[in-house]
Amino acid sequence: MDSILASTCRHQVIVTHGGSLTFVVAAWIGMPIEAAGYTAFHATPGGITELREDDFFHNHQVFLLDDTRHLRDPG
């Protein structure tokens, strides 16, 4: 996460498995790793979580969490 947070790339894709999404989101919002044990961010297989950074203040936002609309049957 340190290298991801330090990157200057505008868009990055991170693929997680199991409970690791909790640690990605915790790092993104600046939650101390010691506090992450009390938190759980659930993700469905194929779910999309979108993390954004404000261009002005550089605040970190969890914009979408486990969005699965793209997995729905269109018929």
PDB file of C-alpha atoms in Angstrom:
ATOM      1  CA  MET A   1       0.000   0.000   0.000  1.00  0.00           C
ATOM      2  CA  ASP A   2       2.875   2.395   0.615  1.00  0.00           C
ATOM      3  CA  SER A   3       3.959   2.190  -3.040  1.00  0.00           C
ATOM      4  CA  ILE A   4       0.362   2.489  -4.243  1.00  0.00           C
ATOM      5  CA  LEU A   5      -0.244   5.559  -2.079  1.00  0.00           C
ATOM      6  CA  ALA A   6       3.044   7.115  -3.212  1.00  0.00           C
ATOM      7  CA  SER A   7       2.399   6.527  -6.921  1.00  0.00           C
ATOM      8  CA  THR A   8       1.760   9.467  -9.218  1.00  0.00           C
ATOM      9  CA  CYS A   9      -0.474   7.390 -11.516  1.00  0.00           C
ATOM     10  CA  ARG A  10      -3.916   8.959 -11.846  1.00  0.00           C
ATOM     11  CA  HIS A  11      -5.716   5.588 -11.986  1.00  0.00           C
ATOM     12  CA  GLN A  12      -4.640   2.301 -10.422  1.00  0.00           C
ATOM     13  CA  VAL A  13      -6.322  -1.100 -10.290  1.00  0.00           C
ATOM     14  CA  ILE A  14      -5.892  -3.209  -7.160  1.00  0.00           C
ATOM     15  CA  VAL A  15      -7.215  -6.767  -7.055  1.00  0.00           C
ATOM     16  CA  THR A  16      -7.866  -8.245  -3.617  1.00  0.00           C
ATOM     17  CA  HIS A  17      -8.987 -11.567  -2.187  1.00  0.00           C
ATOM     18  CA  GLY A  18     -10.803 -12.351   1.034  1.00  0.00           C
ATOM     19  CA  GLY A  19     -10.364  -9.895   3.856  1.00  0.00           C
ATOM     20  CA  SER A  20      -7.540  -7.920   2.275  1.00  0.00           C
ATOM     21  CA  LEU A  21      -9.941  -5.223   1.022  1.00  0.00           C
ATOM     22  CA  THR A  22     -10.270  -4.120   4.644  1.00  0.00           C
ATOM     23  CA  PHE A  23      -6.555  -3.345   4.791  1.00  0.00           C
ATOM     24  CA  VAL A  24      -6.568  -1.531   1.436  1.00  0.00           C
ATOM     25  CA  VAL A  25      -9.472   0.706   2.482  1.00  0.00           C
ATOM     26  CA  ALA A  26      -7.988   1.246   5.949  1.00  0.00           C
ATOM     27  CA  ALA A  27      -4.680   2.363   4.436  1.00  0.00           C
ATOM     28  CA  TRP A  28      -6.504   4.621   1.968  1.00  0.00           C
ATOM     29  CA  ILE A  29      -8.448   6.453   4.677  1.00  0.00           C
ATOM     30  CA  GLY A  30      -5.458   6.597   7.022  1.00  0.00           C
ATOM     31  CA  MET A  31      -6.854   4.221   9.629  1.00  0.00           C
ATOM     32  CA  PRO A  32      -4.100   2.880  11.885  1.00  0.00           C
ATOM     33  CA  ILE A  33      -3.458  -0.798  11.135  1.00  0.00           C
ATOM     34  CA  GLU A  34      -4.055  -1.583  14.811  1.00  0.00           C
ATOM     35  CA  ALA A  35      -7.644  -0.310  14.462  1.00  0.00           C
ATOM     36  CA  ALA A  36      -8.332  -2.306  11.286  1.00  0.00           C
ATOM     37  CA  GLY A  37      -8.913  -5.447  13.356  1.00  0.00           C
ATOM     38  CA  TYR A  38     -12.220  -3.936  14.491  1.00  0.00           C
ATOM     39  CA  THR A  39     -13.374  -3.206  10.942  1.00  0.00           C
ATOM     40  CA  ALA A  40     -14.510  -5.318   7.997  1.00  0.00           C
ATOM     41  CA  PHE A  41     -15.141  -4.105   4.475  1.00  0.00           C
ATOM     42  CA  HIS A  42     -17.009  -6.853   2.608  1.00  0.00           C
ATOM     43  CA  ALA A  43     -16.577  -7.484  -1.107  1.00  0.00           C
ATOM     44  CA  THR A  44     -18.489  -9.767  -3.427  1.00  0.00           C
ATOM     45  CA  PRO A  45     -16.407 -11.643  -6.028  1.00  0.00           C
ATOM     46  CA  GLY A  46     -16.174  -9.225  -8.955  1.00  0.00           C
ATOM     47  CA  GLY A  47     -17.374  -6.271  -6.853  1.00  0.00           C
ATOM     48  CA  ILE A  48     -15.799  -2.901  -7.554  1.00  0.00           C
ATOM     49  CA  THR A  49     -14.679  -0.513  -4.849  1.00  0.00           C
ATOM     50  CA  GLU A  50     -13.712   2.944  -6.049  1.00  0.00           C
ATOM     51  CA  LEU A  51     -11.380   5.058  -3.954  1.00  0.00           C
ATOM     52  CA  ARG A  52     -10.969   8.710  -4.881  1.00  0.00           C
ATOM     53  CA  GLU A  53      -8.699  11.557  -3.917  1.00  0.00           C
ATOM     54  CA  ASP A  54      -9.996  15.123  -3.942  1.00  0.00           C
ATOM     55  CA  ASP A  55      -7.975  17.248  -6.388  1.00  0.00           C
ATOM     56  CA  PHE A  56      -7.950  20.320  -4.132  1.00  0.00           C
ATOM     57  CA  PHE A  57      -7.623  19.151  -0.520  1.00  0.00           C
ATOM     58  CA  HIS A  58      -6.326  15.629  -1.368  1.00  0.00           C
ATOM     59  CA  ASN A  59      -8.859  14.056   0.990  1.00  0.00           C
ATOM     60  CA  HIS A  60      -9.374  10.320   0.531  1.00  0.00           C
ATOM     61  CA  GLN A  61     -12.892   9.068  -0.125  1.00  0.00           C
ATOM     62  CA  VAL A  62     -14.494   5.631  -0.376  1.00  0.00           C
ATOM     63  CA  PHE A  63     -16.689   6.536  -3.361  1.00  0.00           C
ATOM     64  CA  LEU A  64     -18.118   3.060  -4.106  1.00  0.00           C
ATOM     65  CA  LEU A  65     -17.935  -0.057  -1.956  1.00  0.00           C
ATOM     66  CA  ASP A  66     -18.545  -3.473  -3.514  1.00  0.00           C
ATOM     67  CA  ASP A  67     -20.523  -2.210  -6.526  1.00  0.00           C
ATOM     68  CA  THR A  68     -21.918  -5.213  -8.418  1.00  0.00           C
ATOM     69  CA  ARG A  69     -24.231  -3.498 -10.938  1.00  0.00           C
ATOM     70  CA  HIS A  70     -22.009  -4.671 -13.808  1.00  0.00           C
ATOM     71  CA  LEU A  71     -22.660  -8.314 -12.802  1.00  0.00           C
ATOM     72  CA  ARG A  72     -26.444  -8.153 -13.145  1.00  0.00           C
ATOM     73  CA  ASP A  73     -28.211 -10.011 -15.933  1.00  0.00           C
ATOM     74  CA  PRO A  74     -29.309  -7.391 -18.502  1.00  0.00           C
ATOM     75  CA  GLY A  75     -32.301  -9.517 -19.554  1.00  0.00           C
TER      76      GLY A  75
END
